[in-house]
Structures are given as C-alpha cells and as structure tokens.
C-alpha cells in the first residue's frame, strides 16, 4: 500500500530520466585523466582499475560507458557476497559499483578478493568505483593489499568552467534556460562541488515553478540561501 506524506509540497520535483550516453558525459580538465584511463584502452596492472571521485562527479556515468563498450557485467557491492561469485564472472568484464561499501563486510570482501584473483589471471578487466576519499580500509589483509596495488583514476574537484557546464546541463535537463549573467552570479557564491550543481538546479526549478517567473539573479540568490540552510 502506498503511503502519503502529509508534508508533500505543493510543487512536484519531477526529474527527467538520466542519460548515460558517451556524448552526454561532460569532459573537462578535472576529469580528463580519468576519462582517458577508463576509456583510452590503457594497460591496467593486474587487469583492474579503481575509478575514484566525489559524489555526483560523473564516475558512475563514466563507468557505465565503459561497461556498455565492454559488454561488462555490472554488480553492486552486495552481490559480491553471492556463493561462487568468481565462477559467475568467468570470461566477463566486470564493473562493481561503490566498493568502499564492502569495507568491514567479510563475505563481501572475500567475494571481491576472489574476483580480483579471477580477473588477474584472465584477458578480462575489472573496473571498480569508489567514493573519493575512501571512508576506510578493507579488513581482509590480502584484499587490502590488492586494492592498494590497483591502478587508480581520480576525478578531481570541478573547475569553474565545469561547474558552469554542469549547472547549465542540469537546468537544461529540466527544460530551463538561464541567462549567462545569472550563471556568472551563482558561480563565485556556490559550494564548489559536483553535487551542489545538481542541488542548485533543483532549487532553481522549484522556485521558478513556485513563482511562475523566469530565473533571475534575485531568484538565484534565494536558491543559494535555501541550499545553504541546515536541514
């Protein structure tokens, strides 16, 4: 039975479906090295690569592009605890999302350890995504050493030009066009993260729907205040 929250707002946040096409990945100086390491057919020592980056930085998008190109099996970290996981992935490229979440979960860590060994002795590859910086080390010493020895590609914090592109893209995904001077007003006042670009776009959309007006610098100032507000 569907539950309804009595605090449902008057305006709905209807988000468009995300696109993970290669041409939709926004390239910049801060992610160029990671892009080339993942998609540039570079040699990965022991056939594995860790793709690291902050939340909403595009690492999942980039990883899924690779997975589609390589016809890779995509796994969540919890699926690594399945019995015989190493045999299941034989003769497959594999993508594992958020391997930092495996830390401290012995069955999952063991599955990841066996997966690393299986791929190392094959012609296939293992791509793993991880939040940067990782929260904690792995409890299984042999797995920890393998992860430390894995090649790593890092998506760096975004530069102004990328933040402008991301903010514009998030707004365009919501079918909103904003004048360049409004973007210029927002950039020096916003938190410098990939995630904030998405949050600001959502708040600007909400305010535009609530007021029925085009987004101006005044609207942008109100949105910046709203996203900084605790809770």
mmCIF file of C-alpha atoms in Angstrom:
data_model
loop_
_atom_site.group_PDB
_atom_site.id
_atom_site.type_symbol
_atom_site.label_atom_id
_atom_site.label_comp_id
_atom_site.label_asym_id
_atom_site.label_seq_id
_atom_site.Cartn_x
_atom_site.Cartn_y
_atom_site.Cartn_z
ATOM 1 C CA UNK A 1 0.000 0.000 0.000
ATOM 2 C CA UNK A 2 1.393 3.401 -0.955
ATOM 3 C CA UNK A 3 1.892 5.787 1.922
ATOM 4 C CA UNK A 4 1.368 9.522 1.506
ATOM 5 C CA UNK A 5 3.315 12.116 3.454
ATOM 6 C CA UNK A 6 1.127 14.897 4.788
ATOM 7 C CA UNK A 7 4.033 17.289 4.241
ATOM 8 C CA UNK A 8 4.036 16.783 0.443
ATOM 9 C CA UNK A 9 4.922 20.177 -1.123
ATOM 10 C CA UNK A 10 2.612 21.982 -3.496
ATOM 11 C CA UNK A 11 5.114 21.693 -6.342
ATOM 12 C CA UNK A 12 6.387 18.356 -7.586
ATOM 13 C CA UNK A 13 10.057 17.663 -8.276
ATOM 14 C CA UNK A 14 9.661 15.659 -11.493
ATOM 15 C CA UNK A 15 13.153 14.671 -12.556
ATOM 16 C CA UNK A 16 13.890 13.619 -16.138
ATOM 17 C CA UNK A 17 15.499 10.222 -16.733
ATOM 18 C CA UNK A 18 19.286 10.301 -16.605
ATOM 19 C CA UNK A 19 21.241 9.684 -19.766
ATOM 20 C CA UNK A 20 24.464 7.666 -19.632
ATOM 21 C CA UNK A 21 25.472 8.051 -23.260
ATOM 22 C CA UNK A 22 29.135 8.772 -24.016
ATOM 23 C CA UNK A 23 28.234 12.057 -25.688
ATOM 24 C CA UNK A 24 26.397 13.221 -22.551
ATOM 25 C CA UNK A 25 29.498 12.967 -20.368
ATOM 26 C CA UNK A 26 30.777 16.498 -19.707
ATOM 27 C CA UNK A 27 34.551 16.436 -20.210
ATOM 28 C CA UNK A 28 36.902 18.952 -18.626
ATOM 29 C CA UNK A 29 40.428 19.340 -17.276
ATOM 30 C CA UNK A 30 39.386 17.885 -13.906
ATOM 31 C CA UNK A 31 38.157 14.588 -15.353
ATOM 32 C CA UNK A 32 40.283 14.267 -18.499
ATOM 33 C CA UNK A 33 42.889 11.941 -16.942
ATOM 34 C CA UNK A 34 40.189 9.658 -15.513
ATOM 35 C CA UNK A 35 38.341 9.627 -18.845
ATOM 36 C CA UNK A 36 41.487 8.532 -20.689
ATOM 37 C CA UNK A 37 42.406 5.916 -18.073
ATOM 38 C CA UNK A 38 38.949 4.319 -18.229
ATOM 39 C CA UNK A 39 38.115 4.612 -21.929
ATOM 40 C CA UNK A 40 41.515 5.078 -23.527
ATOM 41 C CA UNK A 41 42.367 1.354 -23.600
ATOM 42 C CA UNK A 42 45.316 1.932 -21.258
ATOM 43 C CA UNK A 43 47.031 -1.007 -19.591
ATOM 44 C CA UNK A 44 45.580 -1.797 -16.181
ATOM 45 C CA UNK A 45 48.058 -3.650 -13.922
ATOM 46 C CA UNK A 46 46.574 -6.996 -12.885
ATOM 47 C CA UNK A 47 43.569 -6.167 -15.132
ATOM 48 C CA UNK A 48 41.861 -3.901 -12.606
ATOM 49 C CA UNK A 49 41.267 -0.166 -12.154
ATOM 50 C CA UNK A 50 39.677 1.847 -9.354
ATOM 51 C CA UNK A 51 37.751 4.915 -10.523
ATOM 52 C CA UNK A 52 37.548 7.396 -7.652
ATOM 53 C CA UNK A 53 35.681 10.662 -7.349
ATOM 54 C CA UNK A 54 33.375 12.717 -5.137
ATOM 55 C CA UNK A 55 29.614 12.259 -5.136
ATOM 56 C CA UNK A 56 27.839 13.272 -8.360
ATOM 57 C CA UNK A 57 31.165 13.748 -10.144
ATOM 58 C CA UNK A 58 30.213 11.568 -13.114
ATOM 59 C CA UNK A 59 32.161 8.462 -12.093
ATOM 60 C CA UNK A 60 29.110 6.197 -12.385
ATOM 61 C CA UNK A 61 28.328 7.699 -15.783
ATOM 62 C CA UNK A 62 31.892 7.117 -16.960
ATOM 63 C CA UNK A 63 31.925 3.584 -15.528
ATOM 64 C CA UNK A 64 28.669 2.707 -17.284
ATOM 65 C CA UNK A 65 30.029 3.965 -20.595
ATOM 66 C CA UNK A 66 32.951 1.565 -20.149
ATOM 67 C CA UNK A 67 30.613 -1.266 -19.132
ATOM 68 C CA UNK A 68 28.490 -0.775 -22.256
ATOM 69 C CA UNK A 69 31.555 -0.625 -24.514
ATOM 70 C CA UNK A 70 32.968 -3.794 -22.948
ATOM 71 C CA UNK A 71 29.664 -5.679 -22.520
ATOM 72 C CA UNK A 72 30.586 -5.859 -18.843
ATOM 73 C CA UNK A 73 28.576 -7.433 -16.087
ATOM 74 C CA UNK A 74 27.539 -4.744 -13.594
ATOM 75 C CA UNK A 75 27.399 -5.677 -9.913
ATOM 76 C CA UNK A 76 26.563 -3.859 -6.713
ATOM 77 C CA UNK A 77 28.926 -4.422 -3.790
ATOM 78 C CA UNK A 78 26.324 -6.589 -2.025
ATOM 79 C CA UNK A 79 26.213 -9.048 -4.923
ATOM 80 C CA UNK A 80 29.845 -9.925 -4.264
ATOM 81 C CA UNK A 81 28.730 -11.999 -1.275
ATOM 82 C CA UNK A 82 26.904 -14.471 -3.546
ATOM 83 C CA UNK A 83 28.374 -18.010 -3.341
ATOM 84 C CA UNK A 84 30.720 -18.757 -6.227
ATOM 85 C CA UNK A 85 30.818 -15.172 -7.465
ATOM 86 C CA UNK A 86 34.272 -15.665 -9.013
ATOM 87 C CA UNK A 87 32.924 -18.520 -11.170
ATOM 88 C CA UNK A 88 29.873 -16.496 -12.135
ATOM 89 C CA UNK A 89 32.015 -13.784 -13.706
ATOM 90 C CA UNK A 90 34.415 -16.049 -15.600
ATOM 91 C CA UNK A 91 35.116 -14.776 -19.119
ATOM 92 C CA UNK A 92 33.388 -11.449 -18.455
ATOM 93 C CA UNK A 93 34.487 -7.893 -17.962
ATOM 94 C CA UNK A 94 33.053 -6.705 -14.668
ATOM 95 C CA UNK A 95 32.041 -3.367 -13.165
ATOM 96 C CA UNK A 96 31.481 -3.168 -9.403
ATOM 97 C CA UNK A 97 29.873 -0.012 -8.051
ATOM 98 C CA UNK A 98 30.888 1.560 -4.721
ATOM 99 C CA UNK A 99 33.420 -0.989 -3.500
ATOM 100 C CA UNK A 100 34.140 1.178 -0.446
ATOM 101 C CA UNK A 101 30.811 -0.091 0.882
ATOM 102 C CA UNK A 102 32.314 -3.589 1.076
ATOM 103 C CA UNK A 103 34.670 -2.489 3.856
ATOM 104 C CA UNK A 104 34.046 -4.416 7.060
ATOM 105 C CA UNK A 105 31.663 -6.914 5.416
ATOM 106 C CA UNK A 106 33.691 -10.135 5.469
ATOM 107 C CA UNK A 107 31.602 -12.137 2.961
ATOM 108 C CA UNK A 108 31.577 -9.241 0.519
ATOM 109 C CA UNK A 109 35.288 -8.588 0.984
ATOM 110 C CA UNK A 110 36.022 -12.258 0.345
ATOM 111 C CA UNK A 111 33.961 -12.197 -2.855
ATOM 112 C CA UNK A 112 35.836 -9.111 -4.056
ATOM 113 C CA UNK A 113 39.168 -10.765 -3.234
ATOM 114 C CA UNK A 114 38.290 -13.826 -5.323
ATOM 115 C CA UNK A 115 37.034 -11.594 -8.126
ATOM 116 C CA UNK A 116 40.362 -9.714 -8.201
ATOM 117 C CA UNK A 117 42.238 -13.013 -8.449
ATOM 118 C CA UNK A 118 39.973 -14.343 -11.199
ATOM 119 C CA UNK A 119 40.383 -11.267 -13.385
ATOM 120 C CA UNK A 120 44.159 -11.067 -12.825
ATOM 121 C CA UNK A 121 44.611 -14.445 -14.488
ATOM 122 C CA UNK A 122 42.407 -13.698 -17.492
ATOM 123 C CA UNK A 123 42.171 -11.411 -20.514
ATOM 124 C CA UNK A 124 39.220 -9.569 -18.984
ATOM 125 C CA UNK A 125 39.062 -6.457 -16.829
ATOM 126 C CA UNK A 126 37.600 -5.311 -13.522
ATOM 127 C CA UNK A 127 36.542 -1.697 -13.043
ATOM 128 C CA UNK A 128 35.562 -0.569 -9.541
ATOM 129 C CA UNK A 129 34.096 2.758 -8.460
ATOM 130 C CA UNK A 130 34.863 4.251 -5.068
ATOM 131 C CA UNK A 131 33.982 7.457 -3.269
ATOM 132 C CA UNK A 132 36.990 9.753 -3.001
ATOM 133 C CA UNK A 133 38.407 9.854 -0.453
ATOM 134 C CA UNK A 134 37.543 6.288 0.614
ATOM 135 C CA UNK A 135 35.977 6.041 4.058
ATOM 136 C CA UNK A 136 38.093 3.241 5.487
ATOM 137 C CA UNK A 137 40.420 0.343 4.743
ATOM 138 C CA UNK A 138 39.400 -3.218 3.999
ATOM 139 C CA UNK A 139 39.545 -5.676 6.879
ATOM 140 C CA UNK A 140 40.845 -8.603 4.830
ATOM 141 C CA UNK A 141 44.626 -8.001 4.576
ATOM 142 C CA UNK A 142 45.058 -9.756 1.219
ATOM 143 C CA UNK A 143 42.215 -7.748 -0.293
ATOM 144 C CA UNK A 144 43.549 -4.514 1.175
ATOM 145 C CA UNK A 145 46.946 -5.123 -0.431
ATOM 146 C CA UNK A 146 45.351 -5.856 -3.817
ATOM 147 C CA UNK A 147 43.268 -2.731 -3.675
ATOM 148 C CA UNK A 148 46.296 -0.665 -2.727
ATOM 149 C CA UNK A 149 48.177 -2.119 -5.707
ATOM 150 C CA UNK A 150 45.340 -1.442 -8.179
ATOM 151 C CA UNK A 151 45.658 1.298 -10.750
ATOM 152 C CA UNK A 152 43.606 4.336 -9.800
ATOM 153 C CA UNK A 153 41.950 7.042 -11.869
ATOM 154 C CA UNK A 154 40.707 10.084 -9.961
ATOM 155 C CA UNK A 155 38.088 12.652 -10.905
ATOM 156 C CA UNK A 156 39.348 15.894 -9.391
ATOM 157 C CA UNK A 157 37.259 18.722 -7.851
ATOM 158 C CA UNK A 158 35.491 20.731 -10.560
ATOM 159 C CA UNK A 159 36.865 23.946 -12.028
ATOM 160 C CA UNK A 160 34.640 26.965 -12.683
ATOM 161 C CA UNK A 161 34.130 26.128 -16.358
ATOM 162 C CA UNK A 162 32.884 22.635 -15.468
ATOM 163 C CA UNK A 163 30.595 23.926 -12.718
ATOM 164 C CA UNK A 164 29.049 26.322 -15.238
ATOM 165 C CA UNK A 165 28.554 23.498 -17.746
ATOM 166 C CA UNK A 166 27.085 21.174 -15.108
ATOM 167 C CA UNK A 167 24.698 23.791 -13.785
ATOM 168 C CA UNK A 168 23.583 24.668 -17.318
ATOM 169 C CA UNK A 169 23.166 20.977 -18.198
ATOM 170 C CA UNK A 170 21.160 20.177 -15.046
ATOM 171 C CA UNK A 171 18.860 23.103 -15.817
ATOM 172 C CA UNK A 172 18.559 22.096 -19.475
ATOM 173 C CA UNK A 173 17.598 18.572 -18.363
ATOM 174 C CA UNK A 174 14.731 20.270 -16.522
ATOM 175 C CA UNK A 175 13.878 22.263 -19.664
ATOM 176 C CA UNK A 176 15.044 25.513 -18.086
ATOM 177 C CA UNK A 177 17.140 28.135 -19.849
ATOM 178 C CA UNK A 178 19.080 30.632 -17.718
ATOM 179 C CA UNK A 179 20.914 33.741 -18.862
ATOM 180 C CA UNK A 180 24.707 33.661 -18.745
ATOM 181 C CA UNK A 181 24.841 36.569 -16.282
ATOM 182 C CA UNK A 182 22.786 34.525 -13.798
ATOM 183 C CA UNK A 183 25.240 31.623 -14.051
ATOM 184 C CA UNK A 184 28.079 34.122 -13.588
ATOM 185 C CA UNK A 185 26.332 35.426 -10.455
ATOM 186 C CA UNK A 186 25.965 31.920 -8.999
ATOM 187 C CA UNK A 187 29.462 30.525 -9.607
ATOM 188 C CA UNK A 188 31.508 32.528 -7.061
ATOM 189 C CA UNK A 189 28.796 32.083 -4.416
ATOM 190 C CA UNK A 190 28.136 28.337 -4.627
ATOM 191 C CA UNK A 191 29.817 25.416 -2.889
ATOM 192 C CA UNK A 192 32.493 24.092 -5.233
ATOM 193 C CA UNK A 193 31.210 20.544 -5.696
ATOM 194 C CA UNK A 194 29.608 18.495 -8.457
ATOM 195 C CA UNK A 195 26.714 17.621 -6.154
ATOM 196 C CA UNK A 196 25.883 21.257 -5.466
ATOM 197 C CA UNK A 197 25.334 21.945 -9.172
ATOM 198 C CA UNK A 198 22.513 19.410 -9.138
ATOM 199 C CA UNK A 199 21.070 20.680 -5.860
ATOM 200 C CA UNK A 200 21.053 24.257 -7.085
ATOM 201 C CA UNK A 201 19.380 23.288 -10.347
ATOM 202 C CA UNK A 202 16.642 21.508 -8.394
ATOM 203 C CA UNK A 203 16.133 24.505 -6.111
ATOM 204 C CA UNK A 204 16.083 26.957 -9.019
ATOM 205 C CA UNK A 205 13.499 24.751 -10.726
ATOM 206 C CA UNK A 206 11.398 24.639 -7.554
ATOM 207 C CA UNK A 207 11.472 28.401 -7.163
ATOM 208 C CA UNK A 208 10.667 29.001 -10.826
ATOM 209 C CA UNK A 209 7.665 26.679 -10.595
ATOM 210 C CA UNK A 210 6.503 28.305 -7.346
ATOM 211 C CA UNK A 211 6.725 31.875 -8.671
ATOM 212 C CA UNK A 212 5.918 31.277 -12.327
ATOM 213 C CA UNK A 213 8.743 33.622 -13.279
ATOM 214 C CA UNK A 214 11.962 33.303 -15.236
ATOM 215 C CA UNK A 215 15.080 32.713 -13.143
ATOM 216 C CA UNK A 216 16.829 35.975 -12.324
ATOM 217 C CA UNK A 217 19.725 36.963 -10.068
ATOM 218 C CA UNK A 218 17.165 37.539 -7.303
ATOM 219 C CA UNK A 219 15.842 34.002 -7.763
ATOM 220 C CA UNK A 220 19.406 32.691 -7.810
ATOM 221 C CA UNK A 221 20.226 34.495 -4.553
ATOM 222 C CA UNK A 222 17.173 32.934 -2.905
ATOM 223 C CA UNK A 223 18.149 29.480 -4.187
ATOM 224 C CA UNK A 224 21.705 29.872 -2.862
ATOM 225 C CA UNK A 225 20.306 30.793 0.553
ATOM 226 C CA UNK A 226 17.934 27.828 0.514
ATOM 227 C CA UNK A 227 20.613 25.233 -0.271
ATOM 228 C CA UNK A 228 22.853 26.614 2.492
ATOM 229 C CA UNK A 229 20.075 26.373 5.076
ATOM 230 C CA UNK A 230 20.603 23.480 7.562
ATOM 231 C CA UNK A 231 18.095 20.640 7.400
#
